[in-house]
Amino acid sequence: MADQIVNVNEFEVLARQALPKMYYDFYAGGAEDEHTLKKNVQEFQRIILLPRVLVDVSSIALSTNILGYTISAPIMIAPTSMHKLAHPEGELATARAAAACNTIMMLSFTASCSVEEVAASCDAVRFFQLYVCKRRDIAVNLVQRAEKSGYKAIVLTADRPRRGRKEADIKNKMILPQLKNLEGLMSIEVFSDKGSNIKPNTNEIFDPSLCWRDIAWLKSITSLPILIKGILTREDAIKAMEVGAAGIIVSNHGARQLDYTPATISVLEEVVQAVGRRVPVLLDGGVRRGTDVFKALALGAQAVLVGRPVIYGLAAKGEAGVRKVMHMLKDELELTMALAGCPSVKDISRSHVRTDRDRLQSML
């Protein structure tokens, strides 16, 4: 029962029971050997916490600010596809949960609900995640619709020139419905007798020629700040700064694109150091505990994004399940901060964690 769940990981069990195997595998799976999928979670476990004692933690302040918007805790909802495969209300339920938790939801380009439907569902701050299509007029249309509907930022996903190879989707012959946000703009129907339609659809739609110089074009069609999602290296972080990104999301696409890329938590500090606190750096991937959130903040992230756990909560219990996932992570973070001697998010520092690199350097 969902009311007996004591941590976020247990929602995955309920989701697996609730969903058809094809849909569960679609959400849970990663690329090829799923090496990076495992590492995204495991690498958090290699980071040790170093608490401070005899600190007044009678009051804990979790709120933080992202691009000028205050949220109740540094935990945001990542852009993930097709929420109606998990629950009939889809992204509308997720959006209401985000609003109830006073956090920011990033609506996916590949959502089951349109940008307008989600905007009308509740009053909240939300961002729109964008893929750039071969037909650039489609991106212009979507960005303008998002801006008109009150979205506060554009999140450009930069790590998907082609779709990664998810073998479970191939075996399951996974078929996705037509993308809601593309209705009336283009047809992406593919006959199911050819097997899974995911790879043909996405490779037909997305523009593999997208490059750094195109950020100037994107900035020319919107007044909204642009965050770049999919950064894993110092070099790309510097380029993102050079083209005027308003924020960076350290992400390997939930390990669904290129396998054997590094776990995001393992490269977070490198990206933060390259950016030099000029823009917010957010971490996406592998967050399952409040201690994970704390570790990411200690290594320089301004907030984390949560993807699969939100989907699992939605599949298990709808809007209430998403709220419970977010509250659980927030409550765990609050406890971790109290036990680590950090009365506020601003008090969490690099000195509160020890990484493998720290241990190696101490041996030299």
Short mmCIF file of C-alpha atoms in Angstrom, two decimals:
data_model
loop_
_atom_site.label_atom_id
_atom_site.label_comp_id
_atom_site.label_asym_id
_atom_site.label_seq_id
_atom_site.Cartn_x
_atom_site.Cartn_y
_atom_site.Cartn_z
CA MET A 1 0.00 0.00 0.00
CA ALA A 2 1.19 3.52 -0.86
CA ASP A 3 0.46 4.74 2.68
CA GLN A 4 3.01 2.20 3.98
CA ILE A 5 5.81 3.45 1.75
CA VAL A 6 8.72 4.71 3.84
CA ASN A 7 11.12 5.85 1.11
CA VAL A 8 11.07 6.93 -2.52
CA ASN A 9 12.67 3.72 -3.81
CA GLU A 10 9.64 1.70 -2.73
CA PHE A 11 7.41 3.59 -5.16
CA GLU A 12 9.20 1.82 -8.00
CA VAL A 13 7.85 -1.51 -6.75
CA LEU A 14 4.29 -0.16 -6.78
CA ALA A 15 4.78 1.35 -10.23
CA ARG A 16 6.04 -1.93 -11.60
CA GLN A 17 2.91 -3.64 -10.27
CA ALA A 18 0.60 -0.94 -11.64
CA LEU A 19 2.01 -0.52 -15.14
CA PRO A 20 2.02 -2.80 -18.18
CA LYS A 21 5.53 -4.21 -18.64
CA MET A 22 6.01 -2.21 -21.85
CA TYR A 23 5.35 1.09 -20.08
CA TYR A 24 7.33 0.25 -16.95
CA ASP A 25 10.34 -0.70 -19.11
CA PHE A 26 9.94 2.51 -21.11
CA TYR A 27 10.25 4.61 -17.97
CA ALA A 28 12.76 2.50 -16.03
CA GLY A 29 15.13 1.42 -18.76
CA GLY A 30 18.41 2.88 -19.91
CA ALA A 31 20.60 2.66 -22.98
CA GLU A 32 22.26 -0.60 -24.04
CA ASP A 33 24.05 -2.29 -21.09
CA GLU A 34 22.51 0.20 -18.63
CA HIS A 35 25.92 0.79 -17.07
CA THR A 36 25.33 4.51 -16.65
CA LEU A 37 21.80 3.87 -15.39
CA LYS A 38 23.23 1.93 -12.44
CA LYS A 39 26.13 4.33 -11.90
CA ASN A 40 23.84 7.36 -11.63
CA VAL A 41 22.54 5.93 -8.36
CA GLN A 42 25.62 4.05 -7.16
CA GLU A 43 28.04 6.99 -7.36
CA PHE A 44 26.03 8.90 -4.78
CA GLN A 45 26.76 6.05 -2.37
CA ARG A 46 30.51 6.60 -2.72
CA ILE A 47 30.27 10.11 -1.27
CA ILE A 48 30.67 10.32 2.50
CA LEU A 49 28.98 12.94 4.69
CA LEU A 50 31.03 14.91 7.22
CA PRO A 51 28.60 16.38 9.79
CA ARG A 52 29.25 19.30 12.13
CA VAL A 53 28.05 18.99 15.72
CA LEU A 54 26.92 21.47 18.35
CA VAL A 55 25.24 23.67 15.75
CA ASP A 56 21.85 25.26 16.44
CA VAL A 57 19.51 23.38 14.12
CA SER A 58 16.29 24.16 15.95
CA SER A 59 15.08 25.76 12.73
CA ILE A 60 15.89 24.45 9.23
CA ALA A 61 15.43 26.65 6.14
CA LEU A 62 15.15 24.64 2.93
CA SER A 63 13.93 27.26 0.47
CA THR A 64 16.11 28.41 -2.40
CA ASN A 65 15.93 30.64 -5.45
CA ILE A 66 16.16 29.53 -9.09
CA LEU A 67 16.35 32.27 -11.72
CA GLY A 68 14.57 34.64 -9.36
CA TYR A 69 11.81 32.21 -8.33
CA THR A 70 11.65 30.97 -4.76
CA ILE A 71 10.88 27.29 -4.25
CA SER A 72 10.24 25.46 -0.99
CA ALA A 73 13.28 23.17 -1.33
CA PRO A 74 16.06 22.67 -3.89
CA ILE A 75 14.17 19.76 -5.48
CA MET A 76 12.53 20.26 -8.87
CA ILE A 77 10.61 18.02 -11.28
CA ALA A 78 12.62 16.94 -14.32
CA PRO A 79 11.12 16.83 -17.82
CA THR A 80 9.94 13.29 -18.53
CA SER A 81 7.85 11.87 -21.36
CA MET A 82 4.27 10.78 -21.69
CA HIS A 83 2.86 10.90 -18.17
CA LYS A 84 -0.49 9.56 -19.37
CA LEU A 85 1.18 6.19 -19.88
CA ALA A 86 1.63 6.22 -16.09
CA HIS A 87 -1.72 7.75 -15.07
CA PRO A 88 -4.85 8.94 -16.92
CA GLU A 89 -4.43 12.53 -15.73
CA GLY A 90 -0.83 12.64 -16.94
CA GLU A 91 1.09 15.90 -16.62
CA LEU A 92 -1.96 17.70 -15.23
CA ALA A 93 -1.65 15.64 -12.04
CA THR A 94 2.11 16.18 -11.95
CA ALA A 95 1.72 19.92 -12.42
CA ARG A 96 -0.82 20.17 -9.59
CA ALA A 97 1.52 18.23 -7.32
CA ALA A 98 4.41 20.53 -8.21
CA ALA A 99 2.26 23.56 -7.41
CA ALA A 100 1.16 22.04 -4.09
CA CYS A 101 4.81 21.42 -3.20
CA ASN A 102 5.81 24.93 -4.27
CA THR A 103 8.43 23.74 -6.72
CA ILE A 104 9.18 24.11 -10.42
CA MET A 105 8.08 21.52 -12.96
CA MET A 106 9.82 21.27 -16.32
CA LEU A 107 7.26 20.19 -18.91
CA SER A 108 8.62 17.82 -21.54
CA PHE A 109 8.40 18.45 -25.29
CA THR A 110 7.12 14.87 -25.45
CA ALA A 111 4.38 15.38 -22.86
CA SER A 112 0.96 13.72 -23.10
CA CYS A 113 -0.66 17.11 -22.43
CA SER A 114 -0.11 20.34 -24.32
CA VAL A 115 1.72 23.38 -22.98
CA GLU A 116 -1.64 25.17 -22.79
CA GLU A 117 -3.43 22.37 -20.93
CA VAL A 118 -0.71 22.18 -18.28
CA ALA A 119 -0.59 25.98 -17.91
CA ALA A 120 -4.34 26.06 -17.34
CA SER A 121 -4.27 23.26 -14.75
CA CYS A 122 -2.92 25.35 -11.87
CA ASP A 123 -1.05 28.53 -11.00
CA ALA A 124 2.65 27.77 -10.65
CA VAL A 125 6.12 28.52 -12.00
CA ARG A 126 7.10 26.07 -14.71
CA PHE A 127 9.72 25.74 -17.44
CA PHE A 128 9.34 24.20 -20.91
CA GLN A 129 11.85 21.62 -22.17
CA LEU A 130 12.57 21.90 -25.89
CA TYR A 131 13.96 19.66 -28.59
CA VAL A 132 14.79 21.50 -31.80
CA CYS A 133 13.18 19.88 -34.83
CA LYS A 134 14.46 19.71 -38.37
CA ARG A 135 11.64 22.10 -39.16
CA ARG A 136 12.67 25.11 -37.14
CA ASP A 137 9.22 26.66 -37.43
CA ILE A 138 7.98 23.98 -35.05
CA ALA A 139 10.44 25.09 -32.37
CA VAL A 140 9.38 28.71 -32.94
CA ASN A 141 5.74 27.70 -32.54
CA LEU A 142 6.36 25.77 -29.31
CA VAL A 143 8.56 28.44 -27.73
CA GLN A 144 6.04 31.16 -28.52
CA ARG A 145 3.19 29.05 -27.13
CA ALA A 146 5.15 28.37 -23.95
CA GLU A 147 5.97 32.04 -23.51
CA LYS A 148 2.36 33.05 -24.14
CA SER A 149 1.18 30.43 -21.63
CA GLY A 150 3.35 31.86 -18.87
CA TYR A 151 6.29 29.46 -18.78
CA LYS A 152 9.29 31.16 -17.22
CA ALA A 153 12.27 29.52 -18.99
CA ILE A 154 13.21 27.31 -21.91
CA VAL A 155 15.24 24.17 -21.16
CA LEU A 156 17.10 23.14 -24.32
CA THR A 157 18.02 19.46 -24.31
CA ALA A 158 21.37 19.28 -26.07
CA ASP A 159 22.35 15.60 -25.78
CA ARG A 160 19.97 14.02 -28.27
CA PRO A 161 21.10 14.43 -31.90
CA ARG A 162 19.76 10.89 -32.29
CA ARG A 163 17.84 8.65 -29.95
CA GLY A 164 19.84 6.29 -27.76
CA ARG A 165 19.34 2.54 -28.11
CA LYS A 166 17.03 1.21 -25.40
CA GLU A 167 16.86 -2.52 -25.96
CA ALA A 168 13.81 -3.12 -23.76
CA ASP A 169 11.75 -0.81 -25.99
CA ILE A 170 12.91 -2.71 -29.06
CA LYS A 171 12.00 -6.09 -27.52
CA ASN A 172 8.65 -4.79 -26.30
CA LYS A 173 7.86 -3.19 -29.68
CA MET A 174 7.02 -0.05 -27.75
CA ILE A 175 4.55 2.23 -29.53
CA LEU A 176 4.10 5.82 -28.40
CA PRO A 177 1.03 7.90 -29.22
CA GLN A 178 1.36 11.03 -31.32
CA LEU A 179 2.99 13.88 -29.45
CA LYS A 180 0.35 16.23 -28.08
CA ASN A 181 2.41 19.37 -28.61
CA LEU A 182 2.91 18.53 -32.29
CA GLU A 183 -0.77 18.05 -33.14
CA GLY A 184 -1.59 20.12 -36.19
CA LEU A 185 2.09 20.76 -36.85
CA MET A 186 3.28 17.42 -38.17
CA SER A 187 2.33 13.75 -38.30
CA ILE A 188 4.64 11.24 -36.66
CA GLU A 189 2.54 8.12 -37.04
CA VAL A 190 4.50 4.94 -37.79
CA PHE A 191 2.87 1.58 -38.53
CA SER A 192 3.22 -0.77 -35.59
CA ASP A 193 3.96 -3.80 -37.79
CA LYS A 194 7.49 -2.44 -38.10
CA GLY A 195 8.02 -2.85 -34.37
CA SER A 196 8.76 0.01 -31.97
CA ASN A 197 7.97 3.42 -33.41
CA ILE A 198 10.12 5.38 -30.94
CA LYS A 199 13.42 5.49 -32.78
CA PRO A 200 11.95 6.17 -36.25
CA ASN A 201 9.74 8.91 -34.82
CA THR A 202 12.41 10.78 -32.91
CA ASN A 203 15.10 10.45 -35.55
CA GLU A 204 12.68 11.84 -38.14
CA ILE A 205 11.73 14.79 -35.95
CA PHE A 206 14.86 16.02 -34.17
CA ASP A 207 17.60 18.04 -35.85
CA PRO A 208 21.03 16.34 -35.66
CA SER A 209 22.72 19.45 -37.07
CA LEU A 210 21.90 21.53 -33.97
CA CYS A 211 25.11 23.12 -32.67
CA TRP A 212 26.43 25.88 -30.45
CA ARG A 213 25.90 28.66 -33.01
CA ASP A 214 22.17 27.85 -33.00
CA ILE A 215 21.82 29.11 -29.43
CA ALA A 216 21.94 32.65 -30.85
CA TRP A 217 19.00 31.77 -33.10
CA LEU A 218 17.06 30.33 -30.15
CA LYS A 219 17.73 33.45 -28.09
CA SER A 220 16.45 35.55 -30.98
CA ILE A 221 12.98 33.96 -30.89
CA THR A 222 12.29 34.30 -27.16
CA SER A 223 12.82 36.69 -24.28
CA LEU A 224 12.84 33.77 -21.82
CA PRO A 225 16.09 32.61 -20.19
CA ILE A 226 17.56 29.48 -21.76
CA LEU A 227 19.03 26.64 -19.71
CA ILE A 228 21.10 24.00 -21.48
CA LYS A 229 20.48 20.42 -20.37
CA GLY A 230 22.93 17.60 -21.07
CA ILE A 231 26.27 19.12 -20.00
CA LEU A 232 28.83 16.60 -18.64
CA THR A 233 32.21 18.24 -19.21
CA ARG A 234 34.15 21.35 -18.28
CA GLU A 235 34.61 22.15 -21.96
CA ASP A 236 30.89 22.18 -22.72
CA ALA A 237 30.15 24.15 -19.55
CA ILE A 238 32.54 26.87 -20.76
CA LYS A 239 30.90 26.89 -24.20
CA ALA A 240 27.49 27.21 -22.58
CA MET A 241 28.71 30.30 -20.75
CA GLU A 242 30.15 31.73 -23.96
CA VAL A 243 26.81 31.47 -25.80
CA GLY A 244 24.92 33.07 -22.92
CA ALA A 245 23.13 30.20 -21.22
CA ALA A 246 21.15 31.33 -18.18
CA GLY A 247 21.71 27.99 -16.46
CA ILE A 248 23.24 24.56 -16.89
CA ILE A 249 21.74 21.17 -16.15
CA VAL A 250 24.30 18.42 -15.58
CA SER A 251 22.55 15.45 -17.13
CA ASN A 252 23.12 12.26 -19.10
CA HIS A 253 19.45 12.09 -20.08
CA GLY A 254 18.66 9.66 -17.29
CA ALA A 255 21.19 7.25 -18.84
CA ARG A 256 18.83 6.80 -21.80
CA GLN A 257 21.16 8.12 -24.51
CA LEU A 258 24.89 7.21 -24.57
CA ASP A 259 25.83 4.37 -22.24
CA TYR A 260 29.16 4.54 -20.35
CA THR A 261 28.97 8.27 -19.88
CA PRO A 262 29.84 9.33 -16.33
CA ALA A 263 27.32 9.43 -13.53
CA THR A 264 26.18 13.01 -13.25
CA ILE A 265 27.15 13.41 -9.59
CA SER A 266 30.72 12.38 -10.49
CA VAL A 267 31.17 15.32 -12.92
CA LEU A 268 29.07 17.92 -11.11
CA GLU A 269 31.98 19.58 -9.34
CA GLU A 270 33.98 19.89 -12.57
CA VAL A 271 31.09 21.72 -14.23
CA VAL A 272 30.49 23.96 -11.20
CA GLN A 273 34.15 24.98 -11.13
CA ALA A 274 34.08 25.79 -14.85
CA VAL A 275 30.97 27.95 -14.46
CA GLY A 276 32.30 29.75 -11.42
CA ARG A 277 28.85 30.41 -9.92
CA ARG A 278 27.97 32.76 -12.82
CA VAL A 279 24.73 30.88 -13.49
CA PRO A 280 22.81 28.20 -11.58
CA VAL A 281 23.96 24.62 -12.08
CA LEU A 282 21.29 21.96 -11.58
CA LEU A 283 21.86 18.22 -11.25
CA ASP A 284 19.71 15.62 -13.00
CA GLY A 285 20.06 11.87 -12.49
CA GLY A 286 20.15 9.29 -9.73
CA VAL A 287 18.55 11.27 -6.90
CA ARG A 288 16.67 8.86 -4.65
CA ARG A 289 17.35 10.17 -1.13
CA GLY A 290 17.50 13.42 0.78
CA THR A 291 21.16 12.61 1.39
CA ASP A 292 21.63 12.61 -2.39
CA VAL A 293 20.19 16.11 -2.57
CA PHE A 294 22.52 17.22 0.24
CA LYS A 295 25.56 15.75 -1.54
CA ALA A 296 24.68 17.50 -4.79
CA LEU A 297 24.30 20.83 -3.01
CA ALA A 298 27.61 20.33 -1.21
CA LEU A 299 29.31 19.79 -4.58
CA GLY A 300 27.89 23.02 -5.94
CA ALA A 301 24.46 22.33 -7.42
CA GLN A 302 21.80 24.93 -6.73
CA ALA A 303 19.05 22.31 -6.95
CA VAL A 304 18.38 18.80 -8.22
CA LEU A 305 15.87 17.44 -10.72
CA VAL A 306 13.84 14.33 -9.99
CA GLY A 307 12.54 12.25 -12.89
CA ARG A 308 11.80 8.54 -12.51
CA PRO A 309 10.65 8.74 -8.85
CA VAL A 310 8.01 11.27 -9.89
CA ILE A 311 6.77 8.91 -12.62
CA TYR A 312 6.69 6.01 -10.15
CA GLY A 313 4.71 8.07 -7.65
CA LEU A 314 2.31 9.12 -10.41
CA ALA A 315 1.81 5.52 -11.55
CA ALA A 316 1.22 4.31 -8.00
CA LYS A 317 -1.04 7.02 -6.62
CA GLY A 318 -1.58 9.81 -9.15
CA GLU A 319 -1.18 13.39 -7.95
CA ALA A 320 -1.00 12.26 -4.31
CA GLY A 321 1.85 9.91 -5.20
CA VAL A 322 3.87 12.70 -6.79
CA ARG A 323 3.27 14.91 -3.77
CA LYS A 324 4.41 12.13 -1.46
CA VAL A 325 7.61 11.56 -3.45
CA MET A 326 8.48 15.25 -3.28
CA HIS A 327 7.58 15.54 0.41
CA MET A 328 9.64 12.45 1.27
CA LEU A 329 12.74 13.85 -0.40
CA LYS A 330 12.17 17.22 1.24
CA ASP A 331 11.69 15.66 4.69
CA GLU A 332 14.81 13.52 4.26
CA LEU A 333 16.81 16.57 3.19
CA GLU A 334 15.61 18.50 6.23
CA LEU A 335 16.67 15.65 8.54
CA THR A 336 20.04 15.34 6.80
CA MET A 337 20.67 19.07 7.19
CA ALA A 338 19.80 18.94 10.88
CA LEU A 339 22.05 15.93 11.53
CA ALA A 340 24.86 17.45 9.46
CA GLY A 341 24.70 20.78 11.30
CA CYS A 342 23.33 22.94 8.47
CA PRO A 343 20.50 25.28 9.50
CA SER A 344 19.95 26.49 5.92
CA VAL A 345 20.71 25.46 2.37
CA LYS A 346 23.35 28.20 2.24
CA ASP A 347 25.22 26.49 5.10
CA ILE A 348 25.82 23.32 3.06
CA SER A 349 29.40 23.45 1.83
CA ARG A 350 32.08 21.39 0.12
CA SER A 351 33.56 20.60 3.53
CA HIS A 352 30.47 18.53 4.38
CA VAL A 353 31.35 15.74 1.93
CA ARG A 354 34.31 13.52 1.06
CA THR A 355 34.61 12.05 -2.42
CA ASP A 356 36.85 9.37 -3.93
CA ARG A 357 39.03 12.14 -5.35
CA ASP A 358 39.47 13.62 -1.87
CA ARG A 359 40.59 10.22 -0.55
CA LEU A 360 43.07 9.74 -3.37
CA GLN A 361 44.55 13.20 -2.87
CA SER A 362 44.97 12.55 0.85
CA MET A 363 47.15 9.54 0.01
CA LEU A 364 49.56 11.51 -2.18
#
